[in-house]
Amino acid sequence: MDEAAESVNKMSWGTQLWDQYENISSQTNKGIEFLEKYCSFIQDRLAIEKEYATKLRRLAKNYQPKKREEEDNEFSSCQAFRNVLKEVNDLAGQREVVAESLEQRIVQGIQVLSRALREERKRCLNEGTSLQQTLTAQLGALDRAKRNYEKAFRESEKAVENHKKADMDLNLSRAEVERYKNIMTSKIQQSDDAKNEYANQLQKTNNLQRQHYSVALPTVFNRLQELDEKRTGGIREFIIGTAEVESAVAPIIARCMEGIVKAGESINEKEDSFKVIERYQSGFTPPTDIPFDDLSKQNPDSPMDSRVLSSHFTVKGTISKGVKRRPAIFSFFGSNKVSVYVCL
Amino acid sequence: MDEAAESVNKMSWGTQLWDQYENISSQTNKGIEFLEKYCSFIQDRLAIEKEYATKLRRLAKNYQPKKREEEDNEFSSCQAFRNVLKEVNDLAGQREVVAESLEQRIVQGIQVLSRALREERKRCLNEGTSLQQTLTAQLGALDRAKRNYEKAFRESEKAVENHKKADMDLNLSRAEVERYKNIMTSKIQQSDDAKNEYANQLQKTNNLQRQHYSVALPTVFNRLQELDEKRTGGIREFIIGTAEVESAVAPIIARCMEGIVKAGESINEKEDSFKVIERYQSGFTPPTDIPFDDLSKQNPDSPMDSRVLSSHFTVKGTISKGVKRRPAIFSFFGSNKVSVYVCL
């Protein structure tokens, strides 16, 4: 055996673990269980992602402005908040993408692999059992052939002994001695036949045993090693894939963060406070000086009420633009209502 | 008024919303409520982060290998999985950092700001009410002075009338007429006094009213505008801060992902399958050819059993290294136990 082949042999289950069927069987099973444990880990992980996404979506929905607040949407701060909610919703969407990708790429991938590995493992173990049963049957046949040979040999020895005794016994007839001779010949023949059969079975057994331990069983065990390595390599790919799935959404999440910053930056407090003016200004000008009412100089025909009204209308006449609401001009300090003009 | 000043005036609540005290009051209140709504949004958000982090931590803990599985930790796939769990735990830590930063930087920041805004708003509203009460009181004084003047003027007119009538009534004594004259003089004096008082109150009122509408009230309303703008600007900073808090952990999360990839890449299936050999190899060599047992040539003094044992010991003699477990060599195919040497 050259060095390279020896080094391969040192790494080969078929060569090194030829008598470890049960350990190989349990090791490969534990290996597939470990792969499936990683799968269930990812399933639990993606359930957490899904729940996280659901809660983010619900959060964004709960804070969506109500219909009755819609008039406030003209403010840049409200628009910004709505954009923030949109980004949080997008963020939730990205966590859902992670969950879905983990499901499709990792969980389903592992399920396909582990099913294939379980089937291949079962085939190998069945094959190993069948090989061993064949060898056991052959060893049984050898055992029977050997026992037959031992029995026949002992009987032939006995027959030789009996013939020797009869030959020396002068009281026995020639026919009688001839009978012992015939028996002896027959038993020796039988012993030789049994010995031949034993030799045949031994050759068959050794051939089979050599084939079993040098080719058949190592082939099966190497296939089990191969599937175990495929399983280990699979875990490597699935672990890397898991990180890739999550890393893939990082740039989009970064864009969501940029979106939130942009939403924040779009807030303009000067604009918003001007919008308050646009919404509420009445267009009235503040009261001007109250005129002096010199009773000694007034025309007694002009009643006071009409003067008050005309002065009031003058104020109204300064309204320069449409007014949404027109509260009583002087009733804006709680219940301290004053009617300045009326009392003049 | 020059153009610049006019443009400032156009943007000023004090100038434009002088008669909108109640709307300003409700608008600034709604503004602070909106700020606090953003705060409660962030509180809900960080609660989701905390829960997400807790679940990730619990996940990593649940999948931590049990004591009894520790012997499997020598496999690179198991070591990799442990490193994945470590990274998931770090990931959870980063979500906790997000939650804590949101709490300390955003929630507490908003709470400090909104408390300050609420206090300043209350001060402004109280000041506005107090200003209006002063003006109302002055208007009341003017009203009373004017009524006094009207009453005194009517009484003086009546006294002039009465004196005129008495002067023309030739039946009245001179003393009687003198009395009417004195009354008239007194009433005219009273009317003049009331007129002066009315004029004084009118001047005071107009001065106060001018001061109220041109300086005092605008100052208060501008302060309310200022706090509303501060509130809006605060929302901008807090929204940007929220994104910064989350963006800050992105590089660390990216490093967690790199850690997971590295963990995956460290998996070596060839090494792992060699570790299975190291763990399980018995050191025995496979059975060699079974020797032919020719009964006719054997020494009848050597019993068969001793030959079997010596052959068995020869096999054992090939053990080259320590063996962890030594299963019965030929009992590895389930219950199909065969004792090859014993039956030879």
XYZ file of C-alpha atoms in Angstrom:
688
model
C 0.000 0.000 0.000
C 1.543 3.369 -0.961
C 1.550 6.389 1.351
C -1.333 8.259 -0.295
C -3.594 5.220 -0.171
C -2.646 4.646 3.448
C -3.490 8.252 4.313
C -6.892 7.825 2.577
C -7.393 4.620 4.547
C -6.648 6.412 7.802
C -9.531 8.818 7.058
C -11.910 6.089 5.946
C -14.723 4.775 8.136
C -14.824 1.631 5.990
C -11.228 0.821 6.925
C -10.991 2.248 10.433
C -14.452 1.548 11.809
C -15.125 -1.862 10.200
C -16.302 -3.245 13.607
C -18.280 -0.097 14.676
C -21.554 -0.635 12.844
C -23.675 0.342 15.855
C -21.626 3.440 16.658
C -21.684 4.485 12.995
C -25.412 3.895 12.947
C -25.968 6.009 16.062
C -23.425 8.663 15.007
C -25.051 9.228 11.611
C -28.447 9.358 13.279
C -27.248 11.922 15.817
C -25.721 13.884 12.945
C -29.024 14.104 11.078
C -30.789 14.973 14.341
C -28.272 17.794 14.809
C -29.056 19.069 11.304
C -32.764 18.923 12.150
C -32.074 20.710 15.435
C -30.520 23.525 13.404
C -33.675 23.496 11.281
C -35.923 23.808 14.309
C -33.623 26.561 15.629
C -34.193 28.471 12.386
C -37.933 27.805 12.583
C -38.012 29.270 16.097
C -35.838 32.152 14.879
C -38.151 32.995 11.994
C -41.192 32.770 14.250
C -39.544 35.471 16.397
C -38.919 37.544 13.242
C -42.551 37.121 12.163
C -43.859 38.158 15.562
C -41.475 41.142 15.625
C -42.691 42.168 12.152
C -46.337 41.764 13.168
C -45.802 43.962 16.214
C -44.023 46.641 14.167
C -46.900 46.603 11.652
C -49.465 46.841 14.439
C -47.483 49.703 16.014
C -47.455 51.628 12.725
C -51.177 50.971 12.294
C -52.067 52.003 15.868
C -50.336 55.352 15.447
C -51.830 56.097 12.043
C -53.667 59.428 12.449
C -57.429 59.089 12.909
C -59.866 60.604 10.438
C -60.725 63.424 12.836
C -57.059 64.403 13.088
C -56.686 64.662 9.364
C -56.754 68.444 9.305
C -53.455 68.368 11.230
C -51.779 66.508 8.394
C -50.926 69.799 6.753
C -48.275 70.300 9.452
C -44.804 69.151 8.423
C -44.346 67.398 11.787
C -47.485 65.303 11.175
C -46.431 64.511 7.627
C -43.000 63.513 8.969
C -44.574 61.241 11.566
C -46.685 59.600 8.865
C -43.505 59.005 6.875
C -41.850 57.548 9.967
C -44.791 55.135 10.301
C -44.397 54.240 6.630
C -40.710 53.451 7.222
C -41.516 51.379 10.323
C -43.982 49.481 8.181
C -41.246 48.936 5.579
C -38.943 47.802 8.381
C -41.576 45.244 9.376
C -41.723 44.187 5.733
C -37.979 43.545 5.739
C -38.256 41.365 8.870
C -40.972 39.438 7.022
C -38.606 39.034 4.074
C -36.024 37.611 6.506
C -38.620 35.214 7.934
C -39.797 34.106 4.485
C -36.261 33.658 3.139
C -35.280 31.620 6.200
C -38.354 29.489 5.602
C -37.787 28.961 1.885
C -34.031 28.833 1.707
C -32.975 27.308 5.023
C -35.886 25.370 6.527
C -37.090 23.832 3.274
C -33.485 23.223 2.174
C -32.708 21.369 5.381
C -35.925 19.364 5.146
C -35.045 18.191 1.626
C -31.476 17.335 2.660
C -32.396 15.550 5.864
C -35.045 13.462 4.101
C -32.465 12.409 1.479
C -29.884 11.675 4.185
C -32.337 9.610 6.240
C -33.266 7.546 3.188
C -29.648 6.974 2.154
C -28.723 6.083 5.743
C -31.544 3.529 5.897
C -30.448 1.999 2.591
C -26.846 1.723 3.827
C -27.831 0.172 7.145
C -30.118 -2.334 5.392
C -27.323 -3.210 3.020
C -24.876 -3.646 5.918
C -27.329 -5.909 7.740
C -27.909 -7.926 4.608
C -24.131 -8.312 4.042
C -23.655 -9.468 7.609
C -26.552 -11.904 7.352
C -24.980 -13.425 4.241
C -21.640 -13.793 6.020
C -23.353 -15.234 9.108
C -25.215 -17.769 6.959
C -21.952 -18.782 5.282
C -20.247 -19.114 8.667
C -23.171 -21.274 9.773
C -22.756 -23.515 6.700
C -19.015 -23.778 7.464
C -19.803 -24.660 11.064
C -22.213 -27.407 9.957
C -19.713 -28.761 7.393
C -16.998 -28.834 10.020
C -19.223 -30.622 12.556
C -20.177 -33.119 9.825
C -16.530 -33.669 9.047
C -15.668 -34.076 12.754
C -18.504 -36.554 13.210
C -17.620 -38.486 10.053
C -13.935 -38.452 10.987
C -14.687 -39.779 14.482
C -16.977 -42.461 12.948
C -14.300 -43.443 10.436
C -11.751 -43.692 13.280
C -14.251 -45.877 15.160
C -14.822 -48.028 12.017
C -11.055 -48.438 11.533
C -10.812 -49.436 15.215
C -13.743 -51.888 14.858
C -12.274 -53.418 11.706
C -8.879 -53.754 13.423
C -10.537 -55.493 16.424
C -12.617 -57.819 14.154
C -9.547 -58.668 12.089
C -7.672 -59.720 15.228
C -10.679 -61.669 16.634
C -10.111 -65.243 15.295
C -13.619 -66.289 16.410
C -15.251 -64.104 13.783
C -16.135 -65.429 10.328
C -14.406 -64.036 7.244
C -17.763 -62.705 6.157
C -18.120 -60.917 9.448
C -14.631 -59.361 9.097
C -15.454 -58.436 5.485
C -18.542 -56.600 6.772
C -16.398 -54.489 9.205
C -13.999 -53.759 6.366
C -16.859 -52.584 4.151
C -18.185 -50.410 6.958
C -14.690 -48.972 7.473
C -14.271 -48.257 3.753
C -17.649 -46.604 3.661
C -16.950 -44.463 6.791
C -13.542 -43.399 5.472
C -15.219 -42.435 2.220
C -17.869 -40.501 4.137
C -15.173 -38.760 6.221
C -13.242 -37.829 3.083
C -16.443 -36.474 1.498
C -17.221 -34.458 4.646
C -13.633 -33.181 4.699
C -13.976 -32.094 1.057
C -17.254 -30.395 1.821
C -15.665 -28.697 4.842
C -12.743 -27.580 2.683
C -15.169 -26.237 0.075
C -17.185 -24.350 2.653
C -14.008 -23.023 4.226
C -12.822 -21.680 0.885
C -16.204 -20.144 0.167
C -16.307 -18.647 3.657
C -12.814 -17.192 3.456
C -13.520 -15.770 0.021
C -16.750 -14.216 1.261
C -15.178 -12.989 4.501
C -12.291 -11.387 2.643
C -14.716 -9.741 0.202
C -16.962 -8.692 3.117
C -14.267 -7.006 5.165
C -12.130 -5.586 2.382
C -14.768 -4.394 -0.098
C -18.460 -4.834 0.683
C -18.661 -3.526 4.257
C -16.094 -0.688 3.740
C -18.133 0.453 0.720
C -21.272 0.697 2.847
C -19.456 2.384 5.735
C -17.777 4.829 3.356
C -21.175 5.729 1.956
C -22.341 6.421 5.514
C -19.230 8.563 6.029
C -19.990 10.376 2.799
C -23.545 11.141 3.871
C -22.323 12.300 7.278
C -19.857 14.648 5.568
C -22.605 15.835 3.235
C -24.704 16.554 6.330
C -21.865 18.481 8.000
C -21.165 20.414 4.791
C -24.890 21.138 4.556
C -24.870 22.714 8.022
C -21.997 24.917 6.890
C -23.955 26.125 3.857
C -27.153 26.645 5.840
C -25.385 28.618 8.576
C -23.731 30.840 5.971
C -27.073 31.114 4.151
C -28.786 32.247 7.354
C -26.367 35.151 7.703
C -26.728 35.977 4.012
C -30.511 36.124 4.308
C -30.246 38.592 7.168
C -27.390 40.602 5.653
C -29.390 40.970 2.428
C -31.971 43.194 4.113
C -29.374 45.385 5.851
C -29.070 47.888 2.953
C -32.871 48.199 2.757
C -33.104 48.696 6.514
C -30.378 51.337 6.188
C -32.565 53.019 3.559
C -35.525 52.920 5.970
C -33.307 54.713 8.511
C -32.369 57.272 5.857
C -36.088 57.661 5.159
C -36.723 58.378 8.827
C -33.900 60.943 8.908
C -35.308 62.546 5.763
C -38.779 62.609 7.319
C -37.297 64.312 10.377
C -35.364 66.814 8.300
C -38.491 67.760 6.361
C -39.964 69.240 9.535
C -40.004 73.038 9.339
C -41.195 74.731 12.506
C -41.485 78.187 10.871
C -43.702 76.772 8.144
C -45.846 74.925 10.673
C -46.360 77.981 12.862
C -47.282 79.989 9.753
C -49.864 77.293 8.953
C -51.415 77.994 12.344
C -51.754 81.657 11.262
C -53.319 80.641 7.939
C -55.751 78.380 9.686
C -56.880 80.706 12.468
C -56.382 84.337 11.460
C -59.698 86.209 11.459
C -58.477 89.117 9.329
C -59.762 91.600 11.889
C -57.417 94.320 13.069
C -57.078 95.015 16.781
C -59.469 97.651 18.184
C -58.364 101.217 17.521
C -58.688 104.064 20.029
C -62.144 104.517 21.499
C -63.437 107.984 20.420
C -64.420 110.597 22.977
C -68.173 110.962 23.130
C -68.787 114.653 23.944
C -72.523 114.731 24.761
C -72.600 118.534 24.721
C -71.574 118.579 21.034
C -73.593 115.737 19.608
C -76.570 115.954 17.344
C -79.447 114.852 19.561
C -81.257 113.279 16.548
C -78.564 110.681 15.897
C -79.153 107.826 18.369
C -76.156 106.362 20.121
C -76.840 102.807 18.894
C -76.423 103.660 15.253
C -73.058 105.255 15.949
C -71.882 102.166 17.729
C -72.982 99.973 14.831
C -71.290 102.149 12.232
C -68.042 102.071 14.207
C -68.384 98.291 14.459
C -68.902 98.009 10.729
C -65.812 100.053 10.088
C -63.783 97.443 11.923
C -65.453 94.687 9.947
C -64.674 96.548 6.757
C -60.963 95.792 7.213
C -61.453 92.038 6.694
C -59.173 91.377 3.794
C -59.525 87.655 3.218
C -61.751 84.642 3.840
C -62.008 83.598 7.445
C -62.668 80.003 8.439
C -64.062 80.731 11.869
C -65.120 84.042 13.246
C -65.298 83.938 17.017
C -66.813 86.870 18.871
C -63.912 89.269 18.675
C -63.824 90.208 22.290
C -64.962 86.987 23.836
C -61.663 85.189 23.760
C -60.692 85.339 27.406
C -62.889 82.702 28.938
C -66.105 84.055 30.389
C -64.885 87.621 30.882
C -66.982 88.862 28.033
C -66.675 92.569 27.353
C -68.619 94.488 24.830
C -66.468 97.506 24.400
C -68.334 99.257 21.658
C -71.785 98.460 22.935
C -71.139 100.150 26.265
C -69.664 103.328 24.791
C -43.358 99.830 8.594
C -40.550 98.598 6.299
C -40.810 95.440 4.217
C -38.667 93.229 6.462
C -40.636 94.141 9.544
C -43.887 93.554 7.694
C -42.702 90.123 6.607
C -41.813 89.298 10.235
C -45.248 90.539 11.245
C -46.915 88.281 8.695
C -45.262 85.288 10.389
C -46.050 86.429 13.921
C -48.854 84.948 15.996
C -48.793 88.071 18.167
C -49.668 90.235 15.170
C -51.782 87.861 13.094
C -53.630 85.905 15.775
C -54.249 88.704 18.322
C -57.924 87.651 18.620
C -57.277 83.832 18.595
C -56.347 83.206 22.211
C -58.505 80.085 22.492
C -57.305 78.597 19.213
C -53.695 79.327 20.156
C -54.316 77.750 23.526
C -55.821 74.618 21.985
C -53.263 74.525 19.150
C -50.262 74.638 21.505
C -51.900 71.996 23.690
C -52.492 69.717 20.708
C -48.892 70.337 19.667
C -47.527 69.149 23.010
C -49.917 66.194 22.928
C -48.540 65.315 19.500
C -44.999 65.434 20.899
C -46.098 63.154 23.735
C -47.792 60.871 21.233
C -44.428 60.500 19.497
C -42.961 59.706 22.916
C -45.509 56.975 23.565
C -44.893 55.682 20.025
C -41.192 55.352 20.888
C -42.048 53.706 24.201
C -44.179 51.129 22.383
C -41.405 50.732 19.832
C -38.736 50.073 22.448
C -41.008 47.622 24.251
C -41.157 45.669 20.971
C -37.350 45.828 20.743
C -36.990 44.594 24.316
C -39.370 41.711 23.744
C -37.594 40.820 20.491
C -34.244 40.865 22.331
C -35.628 38.735 25.174
C -36.922 36.158 22.694
C -33.600 36.040 20.837
C -31.774 35.545 24.149
C -34.190 32.805 25.187
C -33.762 31.155 21.772
C -29.964 31.140 22.136
C -30.302 29.748 25.663
C -32.791 27.047 24.679
C -30.470 25.719 21.968
C -27.361 25.773 24.147
C -26.041 22.176 24.119
C -26.968 20.177 27.224
C -24.271 18.771 29.508
C -24.830 15.244 28.178
C -24.193 16.456 24.631
C -20.887 18.002 25.538
C -18.799 15.231 24.041
C -20.154 16.294 20.641
C -18.636 19.734 21.045
C -15.416 18.497 19.545
C -17.145 18.471 16.142
C -16.600 21.633 14.125
C -20.319 21.752 13.256
C -21.222 21.803 16.967
C -18.608 24.447 17.705
C -19.968 26.497 14.790
C -23.502 26.206 16.102
C -22.339 27.364 19.525
C -20.719 30.375 17.875
C -23.954 31.053 15.974
C -25.798 31.055 19.306
C -23.207 33.461 20.696
C -23.793 35.802 17.746
C -27.573 35.578 18.160
C -27.058 36.492 21.782
C -24.930 39.474 20.690
C -27.681 40.394 18.224
C -30.146 40.386 21.122
C -27.701 42.605 23.017
C -27.744 45.113 20.159
C -31.550 45.235 20.157
C -31.316 45.921 23.905
C -28.870 48.741 23.167
C -31.456 50.171 20.741
C -34.177 49.900 23.393
C -32.018 51.502 26.076
C -30.834 54.329 23.816
C -34.415 55.054 22.734
C -35.366 55.185 26.399
C -32.497 57.434 27.492
C -32.098 59.652 24.473
C -35.601 59.939 23.029
C -38.171 59.130 25.720
C -36.411 60.959 28.538
C -35.509 63.832 26.194
C -39.136 64.247 25.132
C -40.324 64.052 28.740
C -37.964 66.864 29.769
C -38.967 68.987 26.773
C -42.708 68.437 27.108
C -42.616 69.261 30.832
C -40.770 72.521 30.068
C -43.189 73.347 27.245
C -46.251 72.641 29.399
C -44.919 74.930 32.148
C -44.032 77.743 29.736
C -47.432 77.392 28.027
C -49.212 77.651 31.366
C -47.194 80.753 32.287
C -48.050 82.383 28.940
C -51.755 81.586 29.208
C -51.878 82.903 32.773
C -50.126 86.057 31.673
C -52.528 86.489 28.756
C -55.532 86.062 31.049
C -54.080 88.517 33.515
C -53.460 91.100 30.735
C -57.010 90.697 29.484
C -58.396 91.008 33.012
C -56.499 94.285 33.445
C -57.883 95.601 30.155
C -61.380 94.421 31.044
C -61.160 96.161 34.403
C -60.029 99.368 32.702
C -62.867 99.116 30.185
C -65.219 98.643 33.120
C -63.855 101.788 34.776
C -64.297 103.667 31.484
C -67.848 102.361 31.202
C -68.662 103.508 34.743
C -67.044 106.949 34.145
C -69.013 107.345 30.926
C -72.302 106.370 32.604
C -71.496 108.821 35.381
C -70.842 111.516 32.815
C -74.060 110.699 30.939
C -76.040 110.752 34.160
C -74.408 114.016 35.334
C -74.838 115.558 31.857
C -78.560 114.639 31.789
C -78.947 115.979 35.327
C -77.139 119.186 34.355
C -79.406 119.520 31.285
C -82.393 118.946 33.594
C -81.031 121.544 36.085
C -80.511 124.064 33.246
C -84.084 123.319 32.102
C -85.408 123.660 35.691
C -83.529 126.920 36.207
C -84.820 128.216 32.887
C -88.406 127.313 33.875
C -87.981 128.869 37.387
C -86.449 132.006 35.893
C -89.493 132.398 33.650
C -91.999 131.641 36.447
C -92.824 135.050 37.846
C -94.636 133.490 40.810
C -91.374 132.139 42.258
C -89.362 134.098 44.788
C -85.852 135.344 43.898
C -84.509 133.100 46.587
C -86.286 130.193 44.948
C -84.817 131.072 41.537
C -81.400 131.530 43.148
C -81.752 127.975 44.553
C -82.424 126.596 41.050
C -79.444 128.514 39.749
C -77.222 127.123 42.451
C -78.442 123.595 41.684
C -77.772 124.222 37.978
C -74.267 125.560 38.660
C -73.554 122.578 40.874
C -74.943 120.070 38.326
C -72.942 121.678 35.503
C -69.872 121.500 37.701
C -70.630 117.807 38.432
C -71.158 117.125 34.750
C -67.884 118.838 33.886
C -66.126 116.835 36.604
C -67.649 113.575 35.312
C -66.693 114.571 31.776
C -63.120 115.149 32.926
C -63.099 111.804 34.737
C -64.533 110.153 31.598
C -61.843 111.844 29.496
C -59.167 110.681 31.920
C -60.464 107.093 31.918
C -60.753 107.179 28.128
C -57.138 108.271 27.833
C -55.999 105.615 30.320
C -58.078 103.002 28.516
C -56.803 103.906 25.056
C -53.228 103.937 26.329
C -53.696 100.531 27.963
C -55.572 99.111 24.965
C -52.892 100.314 22.580
C -50.188 98.834 24.848
C -52.247 95.611 25.206
C -52.782 94.958 21.510
C -49.490 96.303 20.191
C -47.022 95.053 22.818
C -48.253 93.031 25.792
C -50.528 90.467 24.120
C -48.307 90.004 21.003
C -45.365 89.341 23.330
C -47.278 86.559 25.065
C -48.588 85.106 21.800
C -45.114 85.237 20.264
C -43.790 83.321 23.240
C -46.476 80.706 22.631
C -45.460 80.621 18.970
C -41.846 80.252 20.022
C -42.638 77.292 22.284
C -44.720 75.703 19.552
C -41.802 76.053 17.136
C -39.470 74.669 19.783
C -41.831 71.709 20.127
C -41.906 71.155 16.350
C -38.115 71.469 16.135
C -37.869 69.009 19.020
C -39.886 66.430 17.091
C -37.480 66.872 14.174
C -34.468 66.208 16.412
C -36.127 63.249 18.152
C -37.156 61.635 14.862
C -33.626 62.012 13.497
C -32.274 60.744 16.840
C -34.464 57.649 16.630
C -32.950 56.725 13.277
C -29.451 57.463 14.573
C -29.949 55.171 17.549
C -30.956 52.336 15.262
C -28.337 53.073 12.599
C -25.629 53.067 15.283
C -26.038 49.333 15.890
C -26.054 48.434 12.183
C -22.245 47.990 11.942
C -22.250 45.767 15.036
C -25.128 43.716 13.664
C -23.175 43.417 10.409
C -20.251 42.097 12.472
C -22.584 39.545 14.104
C -23.513 38.404 10.598
C -19.823 38.156 9.698
C -19.357 36.125 12.869
C -22.093 33.728 11.769
C -20.517 33.381 8.317
C -17.134 32.752 9.951
C -18.708 30.159 12.256
C -20.197 28.448 9.204
C -16.928 28.556 7.288
C -15.073 26.960 10.198
C -17.042 23.755 9.654
C -14.803 21.045 8.179
C -16.643 17.847 7.293
C -13.419 15.860 6.687
C -12.113 16.777 10.133
C -15.430 15.922 11.756
C -15.643 12.513 10.117
C -12.044 11.820 11.169
C -13.073 12.701 14.742
C -15.665 9.940 14.505
C -12.807 7.542 13.662
C -10.720 8.786 16.596
C -13.629 8.371 18.937
C -14.799 4.923 17.884
C -11.953 2.942 16.306
C -11.252 -0.228 18.279
C -7.800 -0.825 16.830
C -8.719 -4.396 15.938
C -8.010 -5.610 12.409
C -10.690 -7.477 10.465
C -10.677 -11.303 10.836
C -8.083 -13.018 8.669
C -8.681 -16.272 6.790
C -9.966 -19.129 8.931
C -7.323 -21.943 8.917
C -8.162 -25.439 7.670
C -8.457 -27.820 10.576
C -7.221 -31.199 9.207
C -8.202 -33.691 11.957
C -6.116 -36.474 10.398
C -2.887 -34.464 10.829
C -3.379 -32.949 14.228
C -1.630 -33.895 17.411
C -4.363 -35.636 19.413
C -2.810 -34.310 22.663
C -3.527 -30.632 21.871
C -7.134 -29.952 22.732
C -9.205 -27.934 20.265
C -10.126 -25.224 22.791
C -6.555 -24.088 23.326
C -6.082 -23.663 19.584
C -9.170 -21.483 19.363
C -7.967 -19.311 22.232
C -4.500 -18.879 20.790
C -5.979 -17.838 17.434
C -8.223 -15.376 19.303
C -5.239 -13.940 21.143
C -3.359 -13.471 17.903
C -6.148 -11.164 16.708
C -6.069 -9.286 19.999
C -2.324 -8.940 19.679
C -2.760 -6.525 16.778
C -4.329 -3.842 18.975
C -1.997 -0.932 18.399
C -3.503 1.834 20.486
C -5.814 2.566 23.430
C -9.449 1.743 22.782
C -12.247 3.709 24.398
C -14.906 1.068 24.105
C -14.422 -2.526 23.127
C -17.691 -4.006 21.880
C -17.882 -7.719 21.230
C -16.166 -7.812 17.881
C -18.774 -9.845 16.071
C -21.859 -8.712 17.833
C -22.368 -5.540 15.907
C -25.247 -6.560 13.679
C -28.171 -6.328 16.055
C -29.062 -9.652 17.614
C -27.412 -11.814 14.959
C -24.635 -12.770 17.260
C -22.096 -15.102 15.687
C -19.112 -16.563 17.437
C -16.926 -17.416 14.527
C -13.833 -18.604 16.360
C -15.648 -20.448 19.083
C -17.483 -22.656 16.589
C -14.377 -23.540 14.591
